[in-house]
Tab-separated table of C-alpha atoms and ligand atoms in Angstrom:
chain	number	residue	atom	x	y	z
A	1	UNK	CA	129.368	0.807	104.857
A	2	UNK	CA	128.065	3.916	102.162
A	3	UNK	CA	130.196	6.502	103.037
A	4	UNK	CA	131.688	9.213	101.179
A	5	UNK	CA	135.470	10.487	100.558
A	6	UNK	CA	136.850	12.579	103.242
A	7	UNK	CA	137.437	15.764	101.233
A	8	UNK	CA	140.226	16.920	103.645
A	9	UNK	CA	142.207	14.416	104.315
A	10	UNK	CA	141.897	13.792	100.217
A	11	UNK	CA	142.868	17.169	99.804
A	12	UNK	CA	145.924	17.162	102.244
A	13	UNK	CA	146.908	13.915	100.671
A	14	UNK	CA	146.977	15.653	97.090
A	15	UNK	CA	149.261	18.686	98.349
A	16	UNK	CA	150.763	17.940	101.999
A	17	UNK	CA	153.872	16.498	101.071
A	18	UNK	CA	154.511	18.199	97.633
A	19	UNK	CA	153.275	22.171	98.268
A	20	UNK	CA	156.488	23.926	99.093
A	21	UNK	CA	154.100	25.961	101.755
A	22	UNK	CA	150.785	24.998	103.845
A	23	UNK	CA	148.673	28.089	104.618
A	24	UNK	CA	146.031	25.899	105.952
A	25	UNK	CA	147.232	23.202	108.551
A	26	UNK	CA	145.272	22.892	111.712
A	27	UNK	CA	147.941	21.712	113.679
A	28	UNK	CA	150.935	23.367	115.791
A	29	UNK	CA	154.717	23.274	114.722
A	30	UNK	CA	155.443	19.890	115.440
A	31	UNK	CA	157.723	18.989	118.426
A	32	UNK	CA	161.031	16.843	117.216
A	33	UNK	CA	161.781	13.825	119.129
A	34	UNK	CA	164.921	15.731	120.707
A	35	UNK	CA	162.646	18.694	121.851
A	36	UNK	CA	160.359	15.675	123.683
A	37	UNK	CA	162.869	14.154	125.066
A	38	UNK	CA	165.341	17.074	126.305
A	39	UNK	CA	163.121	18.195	129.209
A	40	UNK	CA	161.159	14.393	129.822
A	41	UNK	CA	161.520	13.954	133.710
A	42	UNK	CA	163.206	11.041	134.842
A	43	UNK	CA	160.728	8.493	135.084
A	44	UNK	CA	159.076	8.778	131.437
A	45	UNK	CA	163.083	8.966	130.435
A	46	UNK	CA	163.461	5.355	132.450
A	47	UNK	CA	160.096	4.037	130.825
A	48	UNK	CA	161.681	5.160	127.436
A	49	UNK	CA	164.464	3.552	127.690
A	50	UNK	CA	163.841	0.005	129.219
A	51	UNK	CA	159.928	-0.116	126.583
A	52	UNK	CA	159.641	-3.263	125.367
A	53	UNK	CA	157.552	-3.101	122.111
A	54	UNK	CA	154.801	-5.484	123.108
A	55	UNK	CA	151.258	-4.805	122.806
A	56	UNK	CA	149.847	-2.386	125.828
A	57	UNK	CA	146.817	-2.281	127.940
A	58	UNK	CA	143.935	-1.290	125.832
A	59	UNK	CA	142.221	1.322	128.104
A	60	UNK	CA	145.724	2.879	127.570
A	61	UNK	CA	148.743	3.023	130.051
A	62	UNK	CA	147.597	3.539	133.379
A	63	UNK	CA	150.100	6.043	134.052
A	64	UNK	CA	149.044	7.997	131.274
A	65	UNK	CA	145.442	7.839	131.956
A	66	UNK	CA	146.373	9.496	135.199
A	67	UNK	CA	148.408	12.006	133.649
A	68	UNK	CA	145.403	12.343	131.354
A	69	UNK	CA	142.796	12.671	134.067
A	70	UNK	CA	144.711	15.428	135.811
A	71	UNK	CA	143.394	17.724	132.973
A	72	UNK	CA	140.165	17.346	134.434
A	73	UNK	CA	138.232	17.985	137.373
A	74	UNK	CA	135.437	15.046	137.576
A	75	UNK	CA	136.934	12.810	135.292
A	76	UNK	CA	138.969	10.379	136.783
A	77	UNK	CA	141.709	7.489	134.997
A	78	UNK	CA	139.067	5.307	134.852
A	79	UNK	CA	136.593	7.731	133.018
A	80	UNK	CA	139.540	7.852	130.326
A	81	UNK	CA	140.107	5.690	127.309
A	82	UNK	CA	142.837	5.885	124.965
A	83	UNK	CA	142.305	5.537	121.041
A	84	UNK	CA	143.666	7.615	117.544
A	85	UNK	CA	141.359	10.457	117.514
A	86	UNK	CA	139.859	10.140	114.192
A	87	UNK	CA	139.174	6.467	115.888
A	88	UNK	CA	137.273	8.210	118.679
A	89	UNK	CA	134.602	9.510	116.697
A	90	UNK	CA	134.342	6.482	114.345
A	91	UNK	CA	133.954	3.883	117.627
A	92	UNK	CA	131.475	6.511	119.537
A	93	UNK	CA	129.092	7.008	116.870
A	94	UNK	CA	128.614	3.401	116.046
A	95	UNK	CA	128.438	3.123	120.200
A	96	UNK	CA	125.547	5.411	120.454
A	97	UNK	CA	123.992	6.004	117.125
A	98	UNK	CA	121.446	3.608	115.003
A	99	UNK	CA	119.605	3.937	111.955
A	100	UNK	CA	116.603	6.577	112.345
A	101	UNK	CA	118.537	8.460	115.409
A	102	UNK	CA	118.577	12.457	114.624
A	103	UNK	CA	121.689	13.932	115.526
A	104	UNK	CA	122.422	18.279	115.277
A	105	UNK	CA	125.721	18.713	114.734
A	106	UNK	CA	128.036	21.613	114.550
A	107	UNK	CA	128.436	23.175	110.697
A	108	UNK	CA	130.930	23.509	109.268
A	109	UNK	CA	132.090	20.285	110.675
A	110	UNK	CA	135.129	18.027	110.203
A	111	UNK	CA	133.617	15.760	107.827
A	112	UNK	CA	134.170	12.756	109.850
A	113	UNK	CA	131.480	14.030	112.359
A	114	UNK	CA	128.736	14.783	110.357
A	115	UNK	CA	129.487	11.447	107.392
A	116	UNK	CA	129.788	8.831	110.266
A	117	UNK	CA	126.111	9.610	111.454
A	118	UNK	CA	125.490	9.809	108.402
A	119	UNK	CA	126.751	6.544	106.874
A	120	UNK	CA	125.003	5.318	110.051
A	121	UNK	CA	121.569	5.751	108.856
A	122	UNK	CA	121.230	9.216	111.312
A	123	UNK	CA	118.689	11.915	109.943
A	124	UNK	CA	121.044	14.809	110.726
A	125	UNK	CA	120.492	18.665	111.449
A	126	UNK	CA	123.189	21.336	110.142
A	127	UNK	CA	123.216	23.664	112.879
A	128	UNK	CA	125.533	26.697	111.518
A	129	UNK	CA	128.037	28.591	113.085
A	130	UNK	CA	127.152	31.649	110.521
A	131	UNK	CA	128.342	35.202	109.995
A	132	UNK	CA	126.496	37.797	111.562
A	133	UNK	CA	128.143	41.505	111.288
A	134	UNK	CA	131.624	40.882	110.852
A	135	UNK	CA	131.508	38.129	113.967
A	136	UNK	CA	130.760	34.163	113.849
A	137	UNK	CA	127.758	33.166	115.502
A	138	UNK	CA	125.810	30.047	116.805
A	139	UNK	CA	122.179	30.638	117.376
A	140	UNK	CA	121.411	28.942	120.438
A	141	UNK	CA	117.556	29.280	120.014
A	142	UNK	CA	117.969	27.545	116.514
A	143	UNK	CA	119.186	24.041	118.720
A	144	UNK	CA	116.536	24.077	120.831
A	145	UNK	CA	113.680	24.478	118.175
A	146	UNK	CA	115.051	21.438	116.009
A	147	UNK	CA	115.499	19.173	118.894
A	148	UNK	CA	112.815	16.473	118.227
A	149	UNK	CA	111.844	12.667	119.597
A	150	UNK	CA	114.059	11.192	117.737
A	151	UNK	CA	116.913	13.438	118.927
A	152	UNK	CA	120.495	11.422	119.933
A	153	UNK	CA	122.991	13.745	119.911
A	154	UNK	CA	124.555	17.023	119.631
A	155	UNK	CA	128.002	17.283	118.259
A	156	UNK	CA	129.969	20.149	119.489
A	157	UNK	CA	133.278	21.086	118.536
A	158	UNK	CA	134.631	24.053	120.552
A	159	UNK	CA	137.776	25.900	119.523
A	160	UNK	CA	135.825	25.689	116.046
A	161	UNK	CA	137.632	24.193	113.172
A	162	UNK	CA	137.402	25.783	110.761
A	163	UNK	CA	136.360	29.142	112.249
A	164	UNK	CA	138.151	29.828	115.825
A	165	UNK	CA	134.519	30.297	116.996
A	166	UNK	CA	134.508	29.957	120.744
A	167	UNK	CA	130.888	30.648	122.967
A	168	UNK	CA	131.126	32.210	125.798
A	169	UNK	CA	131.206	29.870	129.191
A	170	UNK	CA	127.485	30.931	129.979
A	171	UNK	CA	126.331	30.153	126.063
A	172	UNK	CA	128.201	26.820	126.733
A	173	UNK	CA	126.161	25.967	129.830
A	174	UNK	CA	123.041	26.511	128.158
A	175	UNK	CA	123.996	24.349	125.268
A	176	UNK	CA	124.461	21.796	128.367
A	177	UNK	CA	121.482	22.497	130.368
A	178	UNK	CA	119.369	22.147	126.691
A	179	UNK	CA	120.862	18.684	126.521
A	180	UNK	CA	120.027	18.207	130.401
A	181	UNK	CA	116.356	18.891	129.782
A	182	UNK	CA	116.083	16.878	126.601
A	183	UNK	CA	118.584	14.171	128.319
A	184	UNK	CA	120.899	14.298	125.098
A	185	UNK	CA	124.299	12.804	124.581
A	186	UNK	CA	126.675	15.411	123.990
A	187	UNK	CA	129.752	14.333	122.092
A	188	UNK	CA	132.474	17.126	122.642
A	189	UNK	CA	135.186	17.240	120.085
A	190	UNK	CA	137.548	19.600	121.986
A	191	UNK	CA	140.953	18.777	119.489
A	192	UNK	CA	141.422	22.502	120.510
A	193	UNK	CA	140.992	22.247	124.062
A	194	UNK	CA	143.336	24.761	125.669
A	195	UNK	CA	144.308	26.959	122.636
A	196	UNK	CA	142.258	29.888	123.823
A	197	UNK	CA	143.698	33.218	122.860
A	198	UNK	CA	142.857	35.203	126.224
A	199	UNK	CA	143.298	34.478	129.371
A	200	UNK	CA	139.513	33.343	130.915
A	201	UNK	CA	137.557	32.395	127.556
A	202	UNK	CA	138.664	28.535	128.284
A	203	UNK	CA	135.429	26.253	128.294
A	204	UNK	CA	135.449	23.254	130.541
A	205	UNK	CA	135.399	19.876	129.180
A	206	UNK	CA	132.136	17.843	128.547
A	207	UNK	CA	132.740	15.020	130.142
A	208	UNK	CA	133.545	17.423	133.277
A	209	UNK	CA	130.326	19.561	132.951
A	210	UNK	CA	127.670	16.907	132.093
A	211	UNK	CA	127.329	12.877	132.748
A	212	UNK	CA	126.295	12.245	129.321
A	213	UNK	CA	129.202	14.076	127.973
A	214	UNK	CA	132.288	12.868	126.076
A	215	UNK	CA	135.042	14.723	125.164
A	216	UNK	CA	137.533	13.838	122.934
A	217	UNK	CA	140.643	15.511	123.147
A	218	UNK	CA	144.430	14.537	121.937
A	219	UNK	CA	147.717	14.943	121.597
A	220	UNK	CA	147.675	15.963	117.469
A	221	UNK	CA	147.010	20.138	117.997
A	222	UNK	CA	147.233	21.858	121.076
A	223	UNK	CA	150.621	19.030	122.205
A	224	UNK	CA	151.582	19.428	119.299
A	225	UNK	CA	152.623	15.923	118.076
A	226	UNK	CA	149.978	14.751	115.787
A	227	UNK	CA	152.271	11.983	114.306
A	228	UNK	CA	151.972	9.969	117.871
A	229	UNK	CA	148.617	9.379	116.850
A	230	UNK	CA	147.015	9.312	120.984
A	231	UNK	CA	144.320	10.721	121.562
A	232	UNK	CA	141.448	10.005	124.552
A	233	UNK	CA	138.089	9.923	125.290
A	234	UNK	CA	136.385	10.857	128.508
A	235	UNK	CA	133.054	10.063	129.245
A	236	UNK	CA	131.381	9.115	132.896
A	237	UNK	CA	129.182	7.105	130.981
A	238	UNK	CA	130.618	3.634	132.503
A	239	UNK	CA	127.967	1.774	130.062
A	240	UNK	CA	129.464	3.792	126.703
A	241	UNK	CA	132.929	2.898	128.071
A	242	UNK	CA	131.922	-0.575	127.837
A	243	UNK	CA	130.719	-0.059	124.553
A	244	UNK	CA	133.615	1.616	123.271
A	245	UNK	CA	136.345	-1.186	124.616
A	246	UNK	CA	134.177	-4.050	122.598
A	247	UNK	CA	134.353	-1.944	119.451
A	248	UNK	CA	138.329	-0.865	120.008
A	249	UNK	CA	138.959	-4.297	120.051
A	250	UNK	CA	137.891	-4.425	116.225
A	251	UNK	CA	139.613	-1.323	115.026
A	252	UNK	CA	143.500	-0.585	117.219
A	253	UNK	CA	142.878	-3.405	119.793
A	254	UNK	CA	145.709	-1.251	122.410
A	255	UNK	CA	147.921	1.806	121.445
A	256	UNK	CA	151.265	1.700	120.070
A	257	UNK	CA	154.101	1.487	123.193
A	258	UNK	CA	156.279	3.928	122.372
A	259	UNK	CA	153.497	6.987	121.490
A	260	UNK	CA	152.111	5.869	125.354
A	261	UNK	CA	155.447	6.952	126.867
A	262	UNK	CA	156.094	9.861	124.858
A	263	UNK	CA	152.322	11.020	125.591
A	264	UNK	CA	153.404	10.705	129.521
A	265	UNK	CA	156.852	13.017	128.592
A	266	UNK	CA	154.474	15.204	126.766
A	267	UNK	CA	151.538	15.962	129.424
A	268	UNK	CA	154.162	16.483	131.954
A	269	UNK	CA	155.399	19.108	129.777
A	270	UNK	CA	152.250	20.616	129.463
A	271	UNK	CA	153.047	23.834	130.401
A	272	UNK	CA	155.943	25.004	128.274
A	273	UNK	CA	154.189	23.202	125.484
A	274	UNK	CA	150.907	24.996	125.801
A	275	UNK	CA	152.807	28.119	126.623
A	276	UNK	CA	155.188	28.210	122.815
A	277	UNK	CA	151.998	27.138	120.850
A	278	UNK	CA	149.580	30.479	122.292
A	279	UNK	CA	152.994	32.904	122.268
A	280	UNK	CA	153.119	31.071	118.489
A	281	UNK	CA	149.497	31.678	117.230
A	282	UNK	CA	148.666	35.010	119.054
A	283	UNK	CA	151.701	36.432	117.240
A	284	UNK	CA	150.541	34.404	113.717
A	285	UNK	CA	146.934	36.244	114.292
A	286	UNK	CA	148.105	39.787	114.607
A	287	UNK	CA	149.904	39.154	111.295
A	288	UNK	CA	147.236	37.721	109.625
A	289	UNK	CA	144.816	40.319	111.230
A	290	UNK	CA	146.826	42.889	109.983
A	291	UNK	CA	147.586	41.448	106.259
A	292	UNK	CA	143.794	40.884	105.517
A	293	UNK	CA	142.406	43.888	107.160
A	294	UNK	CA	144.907	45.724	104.813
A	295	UNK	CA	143.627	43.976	101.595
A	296	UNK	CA	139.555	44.665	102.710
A	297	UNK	CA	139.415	45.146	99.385
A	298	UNK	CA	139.389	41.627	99.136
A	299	UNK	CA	139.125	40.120	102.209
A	300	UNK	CA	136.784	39.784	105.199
A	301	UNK	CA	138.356	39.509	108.240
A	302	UNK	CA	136.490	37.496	111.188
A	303	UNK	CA	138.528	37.239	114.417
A	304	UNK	CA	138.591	33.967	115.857
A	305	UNK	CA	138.477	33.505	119.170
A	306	UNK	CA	140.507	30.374	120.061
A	307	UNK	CA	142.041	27.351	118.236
A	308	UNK	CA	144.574	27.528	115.928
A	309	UNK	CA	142.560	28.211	112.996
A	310	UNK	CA	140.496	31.028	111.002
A	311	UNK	CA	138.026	31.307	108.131
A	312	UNK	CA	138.459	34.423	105.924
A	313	UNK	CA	136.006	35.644	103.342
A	314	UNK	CA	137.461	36.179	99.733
A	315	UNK	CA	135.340	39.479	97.931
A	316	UNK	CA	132.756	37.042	95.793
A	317	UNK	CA	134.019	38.237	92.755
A	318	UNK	CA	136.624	36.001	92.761
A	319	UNK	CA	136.072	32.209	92.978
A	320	UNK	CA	138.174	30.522	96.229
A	321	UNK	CA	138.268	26.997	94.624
A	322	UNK	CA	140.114	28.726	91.449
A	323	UNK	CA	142.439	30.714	93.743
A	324	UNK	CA	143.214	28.214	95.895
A	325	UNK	CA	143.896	25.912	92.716
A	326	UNK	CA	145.819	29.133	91.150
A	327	UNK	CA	148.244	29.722	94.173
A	328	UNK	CA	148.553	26.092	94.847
A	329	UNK	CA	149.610	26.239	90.834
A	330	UNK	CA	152.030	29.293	90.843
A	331	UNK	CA	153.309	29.606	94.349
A	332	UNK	CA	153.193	26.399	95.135
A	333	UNK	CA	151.159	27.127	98.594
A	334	UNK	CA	148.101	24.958	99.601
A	335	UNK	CA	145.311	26.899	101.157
A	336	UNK	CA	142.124	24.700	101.721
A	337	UNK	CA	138.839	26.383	100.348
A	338	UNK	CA	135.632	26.089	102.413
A	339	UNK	CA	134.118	24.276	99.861
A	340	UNK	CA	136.270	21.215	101.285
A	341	UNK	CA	134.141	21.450	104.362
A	342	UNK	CA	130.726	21.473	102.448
A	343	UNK	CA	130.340	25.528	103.302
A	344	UNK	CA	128.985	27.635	100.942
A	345	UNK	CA	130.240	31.389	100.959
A	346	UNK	CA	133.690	31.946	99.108
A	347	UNK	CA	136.214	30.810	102.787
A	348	UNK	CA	139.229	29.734	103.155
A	349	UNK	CA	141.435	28.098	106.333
A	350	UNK	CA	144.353	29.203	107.654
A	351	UNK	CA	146.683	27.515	110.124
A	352	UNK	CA	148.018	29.633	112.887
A	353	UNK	CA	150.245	26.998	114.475
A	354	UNK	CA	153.312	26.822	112.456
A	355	UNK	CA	156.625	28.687	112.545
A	356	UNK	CA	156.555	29.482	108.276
A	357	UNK	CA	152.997	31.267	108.678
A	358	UNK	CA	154.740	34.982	108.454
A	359	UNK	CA	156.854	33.788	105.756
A	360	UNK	CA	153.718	32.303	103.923
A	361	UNK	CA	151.804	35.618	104.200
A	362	UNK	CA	155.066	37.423	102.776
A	363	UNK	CA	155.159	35.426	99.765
A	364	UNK	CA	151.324	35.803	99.194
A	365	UNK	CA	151.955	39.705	99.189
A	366	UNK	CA	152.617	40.300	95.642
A	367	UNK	CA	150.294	38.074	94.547
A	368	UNK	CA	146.757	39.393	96.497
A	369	UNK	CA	148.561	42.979	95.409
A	370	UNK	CA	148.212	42.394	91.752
A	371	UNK	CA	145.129	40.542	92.262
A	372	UNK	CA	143.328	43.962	94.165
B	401	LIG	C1	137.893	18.841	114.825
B	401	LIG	C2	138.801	17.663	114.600
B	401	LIG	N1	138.484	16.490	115.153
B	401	LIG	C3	139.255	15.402	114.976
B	401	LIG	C4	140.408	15.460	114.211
B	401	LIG	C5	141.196	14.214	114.005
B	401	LIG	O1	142.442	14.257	114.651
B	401	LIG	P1	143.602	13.275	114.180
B	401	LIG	O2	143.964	13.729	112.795
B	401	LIG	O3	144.708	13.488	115.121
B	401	LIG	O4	143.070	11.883	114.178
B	401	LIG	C6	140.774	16.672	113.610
B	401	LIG	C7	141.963	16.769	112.756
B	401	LIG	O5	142.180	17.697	112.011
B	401	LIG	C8	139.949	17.809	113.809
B	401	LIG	O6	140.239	18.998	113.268
């Protein structure tokens, strides 16, 4: 297989465990194992507790694909598979795509979306989510002109990482009813699913609106427990479920036991869970609205509207790869630049998710004031 380094996860790898700050992670404060367990209900507590570590059903636990499907409102358990995300969009491109398939997919993307295709043999259309006055943008007319006979697939990924771009619910079901009339696969990656900032702006899942929709969604961002490593696909596709099982049996095989249960404790604490992370990022983006608004000097402020993550313009006379590298250097702060996601235009990512992001922004005062 020709495929090409992962910038992020290369980048993360260089600076995750030795920065002294993360400006940039896309995930929410993680939950301890205490947290979890403090408010499980009793059964999940009684599957805990009498586990044996042996190897599990590979469609996933049934109990948690019913947890799972109750997140949804024409997907049932049996719609559901259970895999690592990053796993989910490795084993569903080789399901669906072949060498010579064109696929548009969402750009900026998370590499792994676009280079799998890619690697594939896919010819492959950037369709941008792009700045247009002060507001990110997805041109809806631009998918439907480059849709052509060879056309697969379009790859959504809605809360937008990295820009908190969100359509609205009537731009999403034209994006379906274009894939309806061209009888597209749509693969959904909805990491975000859930982490919209007001009340109403949720989108529904693929796999709920269309039959040739498949959402992946997981426990890493909006559950907040990204080292569990369970994530799902949905799809009422019964063939591509098919498909998927052969090819799981040559990557994971079954999930790990003990993320299964604690996926079950988590779902049923889906509430409170969901409820900490939006309190946590809604009061993350007023601070962050409010530092870079104040430094428009040199910054560009563009409100995203759900996720946990934003994309902020740096004034072009200064190069982001050499602050990023600078800060990274002196502060000892990782911010990713959006060069890291192939994206031309002087952006960087910011996290909203964690409990430090205030304390990040504080530290980064003195240095963007001597900077201006
Ligand atoms: C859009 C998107 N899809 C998939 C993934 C992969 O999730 P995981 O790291 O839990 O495998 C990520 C992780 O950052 C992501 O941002």
């Amino acid at each position: 297989m020709n495929i090409n380094e992962f910038k992020l996860e290369r980048y993360f790898a260089i600076h995750e465990f030795s920065a002294k700050y993360l400006l940039s992670p896309s995930d929410c404060e993680s939950l301890t194992m205490q947290e979890l367990i403090e408010k499980a209900d009793q059964e999940s507590l009684d599957l805990w507790n009498n586990l044996k570590l042996g190897y599990t059903e590979s469609k996933g636990h049934p109990l948690l694909r019913e947890e799972i499907a109750k997140l949804y409102n024409h997907t049932s358990a049996e719609d559901v598979i259970t895999i690592v995300p990053e796993e989910g969009i490795f084993i569903t491109m080789h399901a669906l795509l072949e060498q010579g398939d064109h696929v548009i997919i969402i750009d900026p993307a998370y590499q792994s979306l676009v280079e799998i295709p890619r690697a594939i043999g896919c010819s492959i259309t950037n369709w941008r989510v792009e700045e247009r006055s002060q507001k990110w943008h997805l041109d809806l007319e631009y998918l439907e002109k480059n849709i052509n006979t060879d056309t697969k697939m379009i790859v959504l990924n809605f809360p937008h990482n990295p820009t908190g771009y969100l359509p609205t619910i009537e731009e999403f079901h034209r994006i379906i009813e274009i894939a309806r009339q061209h009888d597209l696969y749509l693969f959904s990656d909805e990491m975000y699913w859930l982490l919209d900032h007001q009340e109403g702006t949720g989108l529904p899942a693929a796999a709920d609106a269309y039959k040739k929709g498949i959402s992946l969604f997981g426990l890493s961002k909006t559950f907040s427990l990204p080292g569990l490593r369970l994530g799902w696909l949905a799809t009422r596709e019964d063939e591509l479920l098919k498909k998927i099982s052969v090819l799981k049996d040559y990557t994971t095989i079954c999930g790990s036991a003990p993320s299964e249960i604690l996926a079950i404790m988590a779902l049923r604490q889906k509430e409170d869970i969901l409820k900490a992370n939006k309190d946590r990022i809604r009061e993350n983006l007023a601070a962050a609205r409010s530092f870079f608004t104040k430094r428009d000097n040199l910054f560009t402020w563009l409100e995203p509207r759900g996720g946990s993550t934003a994309f902020v313009r740096l004034n072009p006379k200064y190069d982001v790869e050499e602050l990023c590298e600078n800060i990274v250097q002196e502060k000892s702060i990782m911010i990713v630049p959006g060069g890291i996601f192939d994206y031309a235009g002087n952006y960087f990512r910011i996290g909203l998710g964690r409990n430090d992001f205030k304390t990040i922004l504080h530290e980064l005062e003195e240095y963007f004031d001597q900077l201006a």
